[in-house]
Tab-separated table of C-alpha atoms in Angstrom:
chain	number	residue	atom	x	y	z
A	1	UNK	CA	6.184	-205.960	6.622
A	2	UNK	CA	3.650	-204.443	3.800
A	3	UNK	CA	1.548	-206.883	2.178
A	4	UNK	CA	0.615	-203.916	-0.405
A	5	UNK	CA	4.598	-204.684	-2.045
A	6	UNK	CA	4.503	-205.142	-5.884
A	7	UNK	CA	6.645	-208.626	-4.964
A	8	UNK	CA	5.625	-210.870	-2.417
A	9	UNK	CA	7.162	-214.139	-0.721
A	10	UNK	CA	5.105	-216.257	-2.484
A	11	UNK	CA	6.148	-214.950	-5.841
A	12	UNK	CA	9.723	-215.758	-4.963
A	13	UNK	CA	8.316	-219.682	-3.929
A	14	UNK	CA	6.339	-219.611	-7.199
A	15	UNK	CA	9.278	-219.045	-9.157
A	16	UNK	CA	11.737	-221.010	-7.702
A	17	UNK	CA	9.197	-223.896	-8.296
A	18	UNK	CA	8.951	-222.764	-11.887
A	19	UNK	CA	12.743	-222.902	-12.645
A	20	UNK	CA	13.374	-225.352	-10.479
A	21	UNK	CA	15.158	-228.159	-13.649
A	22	UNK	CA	16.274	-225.064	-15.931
A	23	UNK	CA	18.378	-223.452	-13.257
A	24	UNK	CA	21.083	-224.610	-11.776
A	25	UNK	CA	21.341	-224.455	-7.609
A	26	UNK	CA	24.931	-222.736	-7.614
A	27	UNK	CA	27.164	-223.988	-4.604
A	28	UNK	CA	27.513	-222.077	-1.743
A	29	UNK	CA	31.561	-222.402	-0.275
A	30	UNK	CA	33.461	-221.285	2.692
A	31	UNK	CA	36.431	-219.050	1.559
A	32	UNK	CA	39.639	-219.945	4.203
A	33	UNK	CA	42.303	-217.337	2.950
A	34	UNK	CA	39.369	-214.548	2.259
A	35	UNK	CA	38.364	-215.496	5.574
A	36	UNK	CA	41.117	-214.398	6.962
A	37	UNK	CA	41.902	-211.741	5.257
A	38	UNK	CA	38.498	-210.370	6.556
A	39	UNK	CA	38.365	-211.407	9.924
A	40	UNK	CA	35.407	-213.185	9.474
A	41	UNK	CA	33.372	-216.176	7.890
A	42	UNK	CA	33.071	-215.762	4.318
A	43	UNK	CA	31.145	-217.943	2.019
A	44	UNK	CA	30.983	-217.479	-1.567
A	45	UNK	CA	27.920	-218.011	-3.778
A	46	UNK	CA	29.101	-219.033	-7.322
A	47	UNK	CA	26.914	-217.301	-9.140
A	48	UNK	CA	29.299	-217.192	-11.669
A	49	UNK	CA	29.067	-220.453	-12.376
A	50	UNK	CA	25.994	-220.569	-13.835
A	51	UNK	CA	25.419	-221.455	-17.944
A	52	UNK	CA	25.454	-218.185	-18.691
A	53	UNK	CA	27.937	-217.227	-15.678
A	54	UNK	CA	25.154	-214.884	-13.815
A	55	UNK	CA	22.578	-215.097	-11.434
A	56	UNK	CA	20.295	-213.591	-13.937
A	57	UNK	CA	19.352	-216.827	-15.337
A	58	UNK	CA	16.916	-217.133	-12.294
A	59	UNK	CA	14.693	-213.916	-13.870
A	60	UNK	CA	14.981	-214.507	-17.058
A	61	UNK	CA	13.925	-218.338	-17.317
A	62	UNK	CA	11.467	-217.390	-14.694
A	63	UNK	CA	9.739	-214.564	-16.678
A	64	UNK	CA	9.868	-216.346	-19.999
A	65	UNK	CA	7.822	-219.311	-18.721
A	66	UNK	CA	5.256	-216.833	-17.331
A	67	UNK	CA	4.650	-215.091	-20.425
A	68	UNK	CA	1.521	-216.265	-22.460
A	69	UNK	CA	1.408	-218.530	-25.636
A	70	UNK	CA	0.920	-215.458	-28.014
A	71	UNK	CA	3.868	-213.102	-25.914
A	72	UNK	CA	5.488	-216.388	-26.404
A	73	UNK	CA	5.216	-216.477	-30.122
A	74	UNK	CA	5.675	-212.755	-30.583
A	75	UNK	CA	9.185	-212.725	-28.867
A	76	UNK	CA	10.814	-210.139	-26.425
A	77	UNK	CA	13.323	-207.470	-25.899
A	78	UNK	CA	15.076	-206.219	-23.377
A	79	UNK	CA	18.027	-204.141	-22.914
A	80	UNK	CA	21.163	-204.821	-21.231
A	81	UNK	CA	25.219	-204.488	-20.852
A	82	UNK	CA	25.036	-208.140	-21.031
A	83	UNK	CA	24.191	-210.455	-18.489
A	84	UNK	CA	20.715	-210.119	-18.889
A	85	UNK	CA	20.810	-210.248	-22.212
A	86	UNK	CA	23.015	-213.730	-22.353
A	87	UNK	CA	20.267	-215.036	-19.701
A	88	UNK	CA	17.446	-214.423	-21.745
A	89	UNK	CA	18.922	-215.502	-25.179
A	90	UNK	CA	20.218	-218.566	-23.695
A	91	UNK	CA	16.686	-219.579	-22.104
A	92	UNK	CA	15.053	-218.062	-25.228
A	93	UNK	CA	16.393	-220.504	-26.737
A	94	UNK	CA	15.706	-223.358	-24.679
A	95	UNK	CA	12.075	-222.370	-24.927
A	96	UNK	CA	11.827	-221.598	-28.300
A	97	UNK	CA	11.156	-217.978	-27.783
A	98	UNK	CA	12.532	-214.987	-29.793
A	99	UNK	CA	14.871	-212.576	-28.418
A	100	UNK	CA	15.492	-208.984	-29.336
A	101	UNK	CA	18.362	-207.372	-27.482
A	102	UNK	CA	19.788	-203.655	-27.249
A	103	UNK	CA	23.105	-203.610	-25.861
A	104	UNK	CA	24.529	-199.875	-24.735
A	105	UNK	CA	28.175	-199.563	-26.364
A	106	UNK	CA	29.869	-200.331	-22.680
A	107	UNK	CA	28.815	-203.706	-23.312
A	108	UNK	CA	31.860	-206.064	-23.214
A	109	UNK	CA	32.863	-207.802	-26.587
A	110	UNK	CA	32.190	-211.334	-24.870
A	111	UNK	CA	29.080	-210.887	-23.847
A	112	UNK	CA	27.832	-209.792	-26.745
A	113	UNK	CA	29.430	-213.020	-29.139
A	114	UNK	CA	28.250	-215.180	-26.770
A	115	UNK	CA	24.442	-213.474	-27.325
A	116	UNK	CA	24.790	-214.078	-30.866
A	117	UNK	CA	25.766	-217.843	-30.257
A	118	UNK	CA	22.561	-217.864	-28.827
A	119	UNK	CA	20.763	-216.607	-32.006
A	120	UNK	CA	19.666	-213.739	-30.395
A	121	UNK	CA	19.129	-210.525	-32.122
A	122	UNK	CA	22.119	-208.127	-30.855
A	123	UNK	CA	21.222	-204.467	-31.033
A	124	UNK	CA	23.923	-201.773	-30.162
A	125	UNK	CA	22.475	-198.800	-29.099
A	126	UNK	CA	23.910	-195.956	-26.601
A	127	UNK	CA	25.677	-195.078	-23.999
A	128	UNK	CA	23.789	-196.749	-20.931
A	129	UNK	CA	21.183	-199.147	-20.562
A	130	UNK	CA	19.133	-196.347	-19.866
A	131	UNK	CA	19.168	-195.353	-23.342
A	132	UNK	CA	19.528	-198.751	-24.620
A	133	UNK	CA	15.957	-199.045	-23.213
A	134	UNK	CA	14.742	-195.586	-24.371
A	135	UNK	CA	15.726	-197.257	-27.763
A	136	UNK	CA	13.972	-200.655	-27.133
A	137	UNK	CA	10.739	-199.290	-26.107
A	138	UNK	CA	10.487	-196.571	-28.655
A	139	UNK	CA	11.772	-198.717	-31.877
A	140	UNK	CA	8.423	-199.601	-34.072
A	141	UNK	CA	10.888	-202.854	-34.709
A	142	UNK	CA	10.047	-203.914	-31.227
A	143	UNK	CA	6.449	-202.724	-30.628
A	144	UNK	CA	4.838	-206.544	-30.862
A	145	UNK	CA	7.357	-207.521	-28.628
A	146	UNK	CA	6.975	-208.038	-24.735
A	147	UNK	CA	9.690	-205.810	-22.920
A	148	UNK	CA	11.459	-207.587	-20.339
A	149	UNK	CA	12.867	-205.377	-17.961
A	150	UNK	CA	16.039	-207.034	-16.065
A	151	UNK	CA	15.924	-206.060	-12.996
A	152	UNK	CA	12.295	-204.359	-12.340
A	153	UNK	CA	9.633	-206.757	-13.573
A	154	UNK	CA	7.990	-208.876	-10.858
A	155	UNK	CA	9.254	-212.496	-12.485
A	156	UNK	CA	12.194	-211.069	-12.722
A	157	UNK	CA	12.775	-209.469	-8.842
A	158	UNK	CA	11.400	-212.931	-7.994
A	159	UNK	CA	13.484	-215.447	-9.658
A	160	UNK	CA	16.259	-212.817	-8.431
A	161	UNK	CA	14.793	-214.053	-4.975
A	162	UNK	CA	15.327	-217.694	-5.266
A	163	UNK	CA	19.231	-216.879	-4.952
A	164	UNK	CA	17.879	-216.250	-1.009
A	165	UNK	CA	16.189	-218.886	-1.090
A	166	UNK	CA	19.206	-221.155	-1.541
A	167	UNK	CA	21.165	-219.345	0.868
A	168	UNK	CA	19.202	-220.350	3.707
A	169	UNK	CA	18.590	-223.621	3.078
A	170	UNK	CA	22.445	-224.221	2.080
A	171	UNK	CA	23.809	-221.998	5.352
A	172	UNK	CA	21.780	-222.428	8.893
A	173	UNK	CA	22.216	-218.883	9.741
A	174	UNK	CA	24.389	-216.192	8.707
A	175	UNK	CA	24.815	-212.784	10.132
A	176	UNK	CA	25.225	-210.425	6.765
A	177	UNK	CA	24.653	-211.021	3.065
A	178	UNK	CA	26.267	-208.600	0.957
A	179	UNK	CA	24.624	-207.903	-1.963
A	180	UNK	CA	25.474	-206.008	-5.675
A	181	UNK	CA	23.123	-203.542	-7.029
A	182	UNK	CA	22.602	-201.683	-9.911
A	183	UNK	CA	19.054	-201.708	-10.890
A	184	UNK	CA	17.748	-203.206	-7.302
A	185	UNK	CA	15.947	-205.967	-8.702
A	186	UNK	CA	18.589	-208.590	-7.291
A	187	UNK	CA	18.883	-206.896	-3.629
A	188	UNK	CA	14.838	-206.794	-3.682
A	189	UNK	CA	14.246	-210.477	-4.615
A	190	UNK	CA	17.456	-211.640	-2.408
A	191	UNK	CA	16.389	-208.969	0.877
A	192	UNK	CA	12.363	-210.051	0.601
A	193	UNK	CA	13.674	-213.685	0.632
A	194	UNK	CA	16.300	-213.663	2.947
A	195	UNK	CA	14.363	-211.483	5.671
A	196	UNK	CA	11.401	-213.292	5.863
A	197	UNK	CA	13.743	-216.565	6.577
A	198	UNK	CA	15.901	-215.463	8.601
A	199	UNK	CA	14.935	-211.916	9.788
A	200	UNK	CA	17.996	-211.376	12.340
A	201	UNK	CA	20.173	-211.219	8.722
A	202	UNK	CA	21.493	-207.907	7.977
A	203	UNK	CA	21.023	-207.441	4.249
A	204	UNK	CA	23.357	-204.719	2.993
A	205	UNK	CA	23.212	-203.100	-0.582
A	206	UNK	CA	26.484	-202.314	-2.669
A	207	UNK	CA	26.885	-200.303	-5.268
A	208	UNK	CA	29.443	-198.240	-7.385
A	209	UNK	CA	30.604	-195.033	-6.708
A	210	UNK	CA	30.265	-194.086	-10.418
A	211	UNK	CA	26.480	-195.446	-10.377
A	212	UNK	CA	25.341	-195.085	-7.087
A	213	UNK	CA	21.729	-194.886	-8.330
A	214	UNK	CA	19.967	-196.835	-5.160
A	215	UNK	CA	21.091	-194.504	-3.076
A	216	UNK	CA	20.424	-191.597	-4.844
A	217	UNK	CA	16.939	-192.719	-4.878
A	218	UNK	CA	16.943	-193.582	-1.457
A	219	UNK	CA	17.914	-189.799	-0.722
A	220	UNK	CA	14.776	-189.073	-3.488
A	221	UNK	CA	12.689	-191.421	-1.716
A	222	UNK	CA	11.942	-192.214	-5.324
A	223	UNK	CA	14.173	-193.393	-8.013
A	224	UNK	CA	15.654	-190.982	-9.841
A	225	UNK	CA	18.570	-190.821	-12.436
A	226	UNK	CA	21.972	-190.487	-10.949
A	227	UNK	CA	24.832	-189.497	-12.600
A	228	UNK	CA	26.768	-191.954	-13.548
A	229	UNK	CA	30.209	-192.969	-15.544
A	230	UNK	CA	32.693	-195.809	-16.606
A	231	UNK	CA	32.847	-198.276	-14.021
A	232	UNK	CA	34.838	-201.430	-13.693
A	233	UNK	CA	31.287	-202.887	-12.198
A	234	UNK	CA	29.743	-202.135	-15.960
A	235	UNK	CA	27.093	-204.777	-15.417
A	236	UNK	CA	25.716	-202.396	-12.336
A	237	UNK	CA	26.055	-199.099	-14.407
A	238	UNK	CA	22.274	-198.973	-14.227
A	239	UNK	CA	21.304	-194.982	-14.167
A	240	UNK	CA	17.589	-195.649	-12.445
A	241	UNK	CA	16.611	-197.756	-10.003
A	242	UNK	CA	13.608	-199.996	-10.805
A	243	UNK	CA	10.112	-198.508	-9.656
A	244	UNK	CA	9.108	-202.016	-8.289
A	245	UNK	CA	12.840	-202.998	-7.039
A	246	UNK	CA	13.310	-199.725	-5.305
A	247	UNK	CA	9.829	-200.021	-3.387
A	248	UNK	CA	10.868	-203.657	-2.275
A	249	UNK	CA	14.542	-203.127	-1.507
A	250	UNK	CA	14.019	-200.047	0.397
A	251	UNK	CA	11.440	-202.136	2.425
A	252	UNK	CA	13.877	-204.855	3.189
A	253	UNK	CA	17.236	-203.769	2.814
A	254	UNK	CA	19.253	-202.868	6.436
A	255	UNK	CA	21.909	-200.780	4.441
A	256	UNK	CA	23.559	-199.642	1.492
A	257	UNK	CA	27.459	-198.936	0.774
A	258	UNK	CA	29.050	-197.152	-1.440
A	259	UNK	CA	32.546	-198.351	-3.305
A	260	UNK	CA	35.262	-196.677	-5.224
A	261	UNK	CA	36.700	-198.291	-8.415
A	262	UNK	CA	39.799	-199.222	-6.925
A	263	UNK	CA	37.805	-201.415	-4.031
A	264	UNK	CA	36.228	-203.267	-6.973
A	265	UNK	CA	39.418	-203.581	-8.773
A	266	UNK	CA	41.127	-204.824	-4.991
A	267	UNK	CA	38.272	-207.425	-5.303
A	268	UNK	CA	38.471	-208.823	-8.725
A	269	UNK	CA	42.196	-209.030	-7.587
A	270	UNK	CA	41.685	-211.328	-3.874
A	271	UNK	CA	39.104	-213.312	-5.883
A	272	UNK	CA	41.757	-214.272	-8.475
A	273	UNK	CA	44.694	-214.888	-6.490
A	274	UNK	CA	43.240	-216.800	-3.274
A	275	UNK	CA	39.846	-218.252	-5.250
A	276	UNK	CA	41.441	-219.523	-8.283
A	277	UNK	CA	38.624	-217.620	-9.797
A	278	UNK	CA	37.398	-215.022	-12.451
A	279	UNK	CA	34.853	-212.411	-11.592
A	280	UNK	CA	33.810	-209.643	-13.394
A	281	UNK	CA	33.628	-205.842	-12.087
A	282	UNK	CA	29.961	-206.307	-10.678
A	283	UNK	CA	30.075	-209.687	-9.873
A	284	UNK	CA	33.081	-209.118	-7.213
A	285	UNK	CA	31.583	-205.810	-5.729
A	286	UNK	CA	29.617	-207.590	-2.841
A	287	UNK	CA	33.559	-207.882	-1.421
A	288	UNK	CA	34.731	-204.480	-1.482
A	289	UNK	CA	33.149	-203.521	2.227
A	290	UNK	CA	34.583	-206.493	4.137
A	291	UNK	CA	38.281	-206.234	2.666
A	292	UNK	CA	40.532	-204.159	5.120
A	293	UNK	CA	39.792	-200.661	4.809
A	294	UNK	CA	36.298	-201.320	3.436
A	295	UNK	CA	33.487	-199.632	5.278
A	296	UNK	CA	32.083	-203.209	6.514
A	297	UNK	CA	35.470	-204.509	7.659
A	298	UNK	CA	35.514	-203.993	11.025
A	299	UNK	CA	31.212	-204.444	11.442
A	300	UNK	CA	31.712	-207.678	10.194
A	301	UNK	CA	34.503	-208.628	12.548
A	302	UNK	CA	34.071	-212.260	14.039
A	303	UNK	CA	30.297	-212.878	11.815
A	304	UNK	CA	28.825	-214.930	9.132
A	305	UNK	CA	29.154	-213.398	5.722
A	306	UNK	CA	27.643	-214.218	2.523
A	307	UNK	CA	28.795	-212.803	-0.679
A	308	UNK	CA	27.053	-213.641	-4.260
A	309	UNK	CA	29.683	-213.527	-7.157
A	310	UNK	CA	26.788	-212.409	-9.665
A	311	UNK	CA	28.764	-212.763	-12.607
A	312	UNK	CA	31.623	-213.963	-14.172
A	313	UNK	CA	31.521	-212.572	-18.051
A	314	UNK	CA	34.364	-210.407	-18.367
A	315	UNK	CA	37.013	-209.582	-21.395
A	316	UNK	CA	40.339	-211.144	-21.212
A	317	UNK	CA	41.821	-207.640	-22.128
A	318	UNK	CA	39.229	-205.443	-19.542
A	319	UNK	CA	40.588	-208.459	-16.746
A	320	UNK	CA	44.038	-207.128	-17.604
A	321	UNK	CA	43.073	-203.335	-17.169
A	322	UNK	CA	41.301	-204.558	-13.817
A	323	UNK	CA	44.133	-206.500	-12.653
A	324	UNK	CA	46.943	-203.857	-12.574
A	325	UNK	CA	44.761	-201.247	-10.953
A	326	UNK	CA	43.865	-204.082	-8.122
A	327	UNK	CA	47.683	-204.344	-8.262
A	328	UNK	CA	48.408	-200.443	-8.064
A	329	UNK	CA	45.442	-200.423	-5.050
A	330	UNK	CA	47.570	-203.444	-3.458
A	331	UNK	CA	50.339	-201.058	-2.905
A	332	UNK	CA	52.234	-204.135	-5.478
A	333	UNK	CA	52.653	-201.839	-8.623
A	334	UNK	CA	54.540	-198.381	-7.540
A	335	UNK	CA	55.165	-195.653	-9.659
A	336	UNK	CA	57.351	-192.814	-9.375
A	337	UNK	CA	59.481	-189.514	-11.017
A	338	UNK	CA	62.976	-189.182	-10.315
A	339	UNK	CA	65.719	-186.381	-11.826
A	340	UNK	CA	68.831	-188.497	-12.577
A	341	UNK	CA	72.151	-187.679	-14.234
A	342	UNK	CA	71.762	-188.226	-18.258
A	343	UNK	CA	75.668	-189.323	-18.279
A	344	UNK	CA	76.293	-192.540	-18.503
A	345	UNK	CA	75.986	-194.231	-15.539
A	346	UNK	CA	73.049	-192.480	-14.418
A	347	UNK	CA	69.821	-194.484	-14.789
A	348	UNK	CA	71.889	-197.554	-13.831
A	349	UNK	CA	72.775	-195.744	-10.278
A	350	UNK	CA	68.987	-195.806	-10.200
A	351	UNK	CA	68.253	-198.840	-11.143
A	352	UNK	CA	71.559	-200.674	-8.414
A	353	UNK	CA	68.725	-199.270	-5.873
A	354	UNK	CA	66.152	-200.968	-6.682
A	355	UNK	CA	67.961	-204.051	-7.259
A	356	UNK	CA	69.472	-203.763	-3.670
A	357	UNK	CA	66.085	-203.612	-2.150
A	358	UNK	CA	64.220	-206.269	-4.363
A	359	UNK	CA	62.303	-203.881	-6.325
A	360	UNK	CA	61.373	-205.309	-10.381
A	361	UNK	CA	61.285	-202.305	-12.878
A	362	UNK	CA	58.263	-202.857	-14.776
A	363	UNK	CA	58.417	-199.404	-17.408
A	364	UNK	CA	61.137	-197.118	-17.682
A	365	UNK	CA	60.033	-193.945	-19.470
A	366	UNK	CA	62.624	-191.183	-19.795
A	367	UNK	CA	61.670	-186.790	-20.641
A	368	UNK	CA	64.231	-184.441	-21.903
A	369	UNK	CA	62.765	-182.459	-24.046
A	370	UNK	CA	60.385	-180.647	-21.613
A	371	UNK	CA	63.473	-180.481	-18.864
A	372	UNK	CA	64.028	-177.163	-18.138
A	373	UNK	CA	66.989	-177.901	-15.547
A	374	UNK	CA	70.133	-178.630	-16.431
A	375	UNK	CA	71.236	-179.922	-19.681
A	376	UNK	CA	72.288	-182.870	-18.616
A	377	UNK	CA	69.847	-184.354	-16.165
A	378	UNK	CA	66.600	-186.332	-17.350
A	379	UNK	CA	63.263	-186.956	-15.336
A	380	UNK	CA	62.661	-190.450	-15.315
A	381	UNK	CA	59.265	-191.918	-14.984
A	382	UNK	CA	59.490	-195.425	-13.228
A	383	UNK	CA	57.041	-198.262	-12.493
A	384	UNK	CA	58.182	-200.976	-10.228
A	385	UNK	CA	56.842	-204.183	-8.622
A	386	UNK	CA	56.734	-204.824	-5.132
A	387	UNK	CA	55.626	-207.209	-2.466
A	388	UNK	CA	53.033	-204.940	-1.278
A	389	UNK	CA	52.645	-201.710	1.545
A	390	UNK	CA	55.884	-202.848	3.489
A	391	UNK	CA	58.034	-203.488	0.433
A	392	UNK	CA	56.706	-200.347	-0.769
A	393	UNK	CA	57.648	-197.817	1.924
A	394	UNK	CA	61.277	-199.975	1.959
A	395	UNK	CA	61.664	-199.031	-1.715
A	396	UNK	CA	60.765	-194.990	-0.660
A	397	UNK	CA	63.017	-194.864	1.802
A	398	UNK	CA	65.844	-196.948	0.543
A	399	UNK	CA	65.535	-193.880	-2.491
A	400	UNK	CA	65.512	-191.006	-0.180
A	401	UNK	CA	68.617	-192.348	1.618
A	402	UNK	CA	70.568	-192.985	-1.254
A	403	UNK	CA	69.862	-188.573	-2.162
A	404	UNK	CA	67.610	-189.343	-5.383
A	405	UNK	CA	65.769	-186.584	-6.108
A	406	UNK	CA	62.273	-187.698	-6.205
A	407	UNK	CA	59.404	-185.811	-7.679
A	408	UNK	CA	56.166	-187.085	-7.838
A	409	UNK	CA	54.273	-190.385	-6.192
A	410	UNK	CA	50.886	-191.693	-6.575
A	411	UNK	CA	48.628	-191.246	-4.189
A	412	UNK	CA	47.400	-194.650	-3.813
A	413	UNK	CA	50.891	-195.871	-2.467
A	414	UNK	CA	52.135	-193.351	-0.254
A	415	UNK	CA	49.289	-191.324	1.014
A	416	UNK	CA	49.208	-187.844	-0.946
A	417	UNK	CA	48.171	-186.425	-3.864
A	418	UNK	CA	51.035	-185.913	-6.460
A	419	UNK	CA	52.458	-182.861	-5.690
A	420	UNK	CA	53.044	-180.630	-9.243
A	421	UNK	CA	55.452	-177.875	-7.311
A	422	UNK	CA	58.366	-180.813	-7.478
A	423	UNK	CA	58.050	-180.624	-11.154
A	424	UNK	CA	58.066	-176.625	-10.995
A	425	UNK	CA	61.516	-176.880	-8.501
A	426	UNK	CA	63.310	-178.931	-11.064
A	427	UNK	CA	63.398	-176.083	-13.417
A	428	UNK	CA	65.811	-174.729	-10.585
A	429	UNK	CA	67.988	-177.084	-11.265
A	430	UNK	CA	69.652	-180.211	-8.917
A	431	UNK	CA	67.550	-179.882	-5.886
A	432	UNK	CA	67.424	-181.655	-2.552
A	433	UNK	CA	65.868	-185.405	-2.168
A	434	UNK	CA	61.952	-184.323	-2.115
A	435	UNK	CA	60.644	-185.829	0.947
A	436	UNK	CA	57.366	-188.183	0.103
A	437	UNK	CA	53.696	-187.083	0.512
């Protein structure tokens, strides 16, 4: 390995010296239902349980003791969706050092109170932290200030790095560590760590679909801006890789993955119902490639598996908005069109069905006005509750046999696209049962 790396080993030792009394060591657990879920050994780091609930308390505490007595006095900024930001006020604080924060409007509502507990000053400034820190570093308000960049300076890639640190000496060995990124500087502290310890671990990378900026810059071979939109991992919506992370992750880093929204959402969702625990967007991504159908699920068949829950800062109504699209990715929340009768008697012939086969309506929602069939049939729009796939395809067929005319289906619990043409045919008029995509 390159001794010419802007972060070394010994930075990571430094620091975790350094913090060692004003961050907590998070436990490290063995997860039995997630385990088998997975079909492997899974052991949670909590993360989450930190002061703060992140892992970024290791950085930020880290980089504020090593700034000098004047930096001290003159205060810093940073920018950040939040995590960072509640890190540094909180330790700010605790050392008696101003902090300046710029906050991109994607920010969650929590995060930023809980800043302002912290009496630090809360900025809210565009769309990304990308142009939250355009803002910072361009603001005359902020010019005497020393930037501290969370997740690219080297104190804060190596108190990042102490999270490895704990995981070997809390775990003898351990085949894979799955690890969130956004702006790299947690994979780089946590892959320089862990590799030098133990270098038979394979330390994989995971990161958004809607910000997959690591890997664009891995395709680069330079970090580069990557396009990027809402994502339920908000804390990772970082559009540039750090110049110093990206160097060191790309060094030590086995692989990277890529998930969609609703593997994140599928994640937040297992962590809830078989942890007993909250975890925001970001802070459940490490998950998403082990849980069936994930791209890691059958690689890490039988193996060790370490996954950090980074954070745990997330709104109660965002949790909400998370929750039913884990549910709708569970196959447990179904929603469907049907063409019914609108004489009496009709919805309730609808509704005897999914009584019969143990289906809960959840939303009824009925359209007449755009019907171009017959006068007297509706299109109703129905979400229902089930147990999960099985239930699901019991419900679909349990429809079909009873001749409801079905229309449209969402993809994510039966397999195709929705199909507009069924819409088009009921202009005809009664038709045939549709069959399901």
């Amino acid at each position: 390995m390159s001794r010419s790396l802007p972060v070394l080993f010994e930075d990571i030792a430094r620091a975790a010296t350094r913090i060692r009394g004003g961050v907590v060591k998070t436990n490290l657990s063995h997860s039995h239902w997630l385990s088998q879920i997975c079909g492997c050994e899974v052991y949670l780091k909590h993360e989450q349980t930190m002061f703060t609930g992140s892992f970024k308390e290791r950085g930020a505490r880290n980089a504020l003791m090593c700034l000098t007595e004047a930096q001290k006095r003159e205060g810093v900024v940073a920018a950040s969706a939040g995590n960072h930001a509640l890190a540094l006020s909180w330790h700010g604080k605790q050392l008696g050092i101003p902090v300046s924060v710029l906050m991109p409007t994607v920010a969650p509502l929590a995060k930023r109170e809980k800043c302002r507990a912290f009496d630090a000053n809360i900025v809210v400034h565009g769309a990304n932290i990308g142009e939250a820190k355009a803002f910072a570093e361009s603001s005359p308000e902020f010019s005497k200030m020393s930037y501290v960049n969370g997740y690219d300076d080297v104190p804060i890639i190596a108190g990042a790095g102490t999270l490895g640190l704990e995981l070997v000496d809390q775990l003898t060995d351990f085949d894979f560590v799955m690890v969130p990124c956004g702006g790299a500087g947690l994979l780089a502290g946590v892959s320089l760590a862990v590799k030098t310890l133990r270098p038979k671990t394979r330390v994989v990378g995971v990161e958004p679909a809607a910000c997959a900026s690591f890997t664009e810059a891995l395709s680069a071979g330079k970090p580069v801006a990557a396009a990027t939109t809402s994502t339920l991992a908000d804390g990772l919506a970082v559009p540039t890789v750090g110049g110093n992370a990206f160097v060191v992750a790309k060094e030590y880093t086995d692989d990277v993955v890529i998930v969609e929204e609703r593997e994140v959402a599928l994640s937040v969702l297992r962590l809830l119902e078989h942890e007993k625990i909250v975890v925001e967007g970001g802070g459940a991504t490490g998950l998403a490639p082990i849980l069936p159908g994930g791209q890691y699920h059958d690689i890490v068949r039988g193996s060790k598996v370490v996954v950090p829950l980074c954070g745990g800062n997330i709104d109660t109504t965002t949790l909400g908005r998370v929750l039913d699209r884990g549910l709708a990715a569970d196959e447990r929340l179904v929603r469907f069109v049907a063409e019914v009768s609108d004489r009496s008697g009709g919805l309730h012939g609808l509704t005897t069905i999914l009584k019969d086969v143990g289906a809960s309506v959840k939303d009824v929602f009925h359209e007449r006005a755009w019907l171009h069939s017959a006068v007297d049939r509706v299109q109703i729009k129905i979400i229902i509750e089930t147990t999960g796939p099985d239930h699901a395809k019991q419900v679909k067929q349990a429809l079909i046999d009873s001749g409801v005319s079905l229309l449209v289906y969402q993809r994510e619990v039966f397999g195709g696209a929705a199909d507009s043409r069924r819409l088009a045919d009921a202009n005809k008029g009664p038709a045939e049962p549709a069959p399901f995509e």
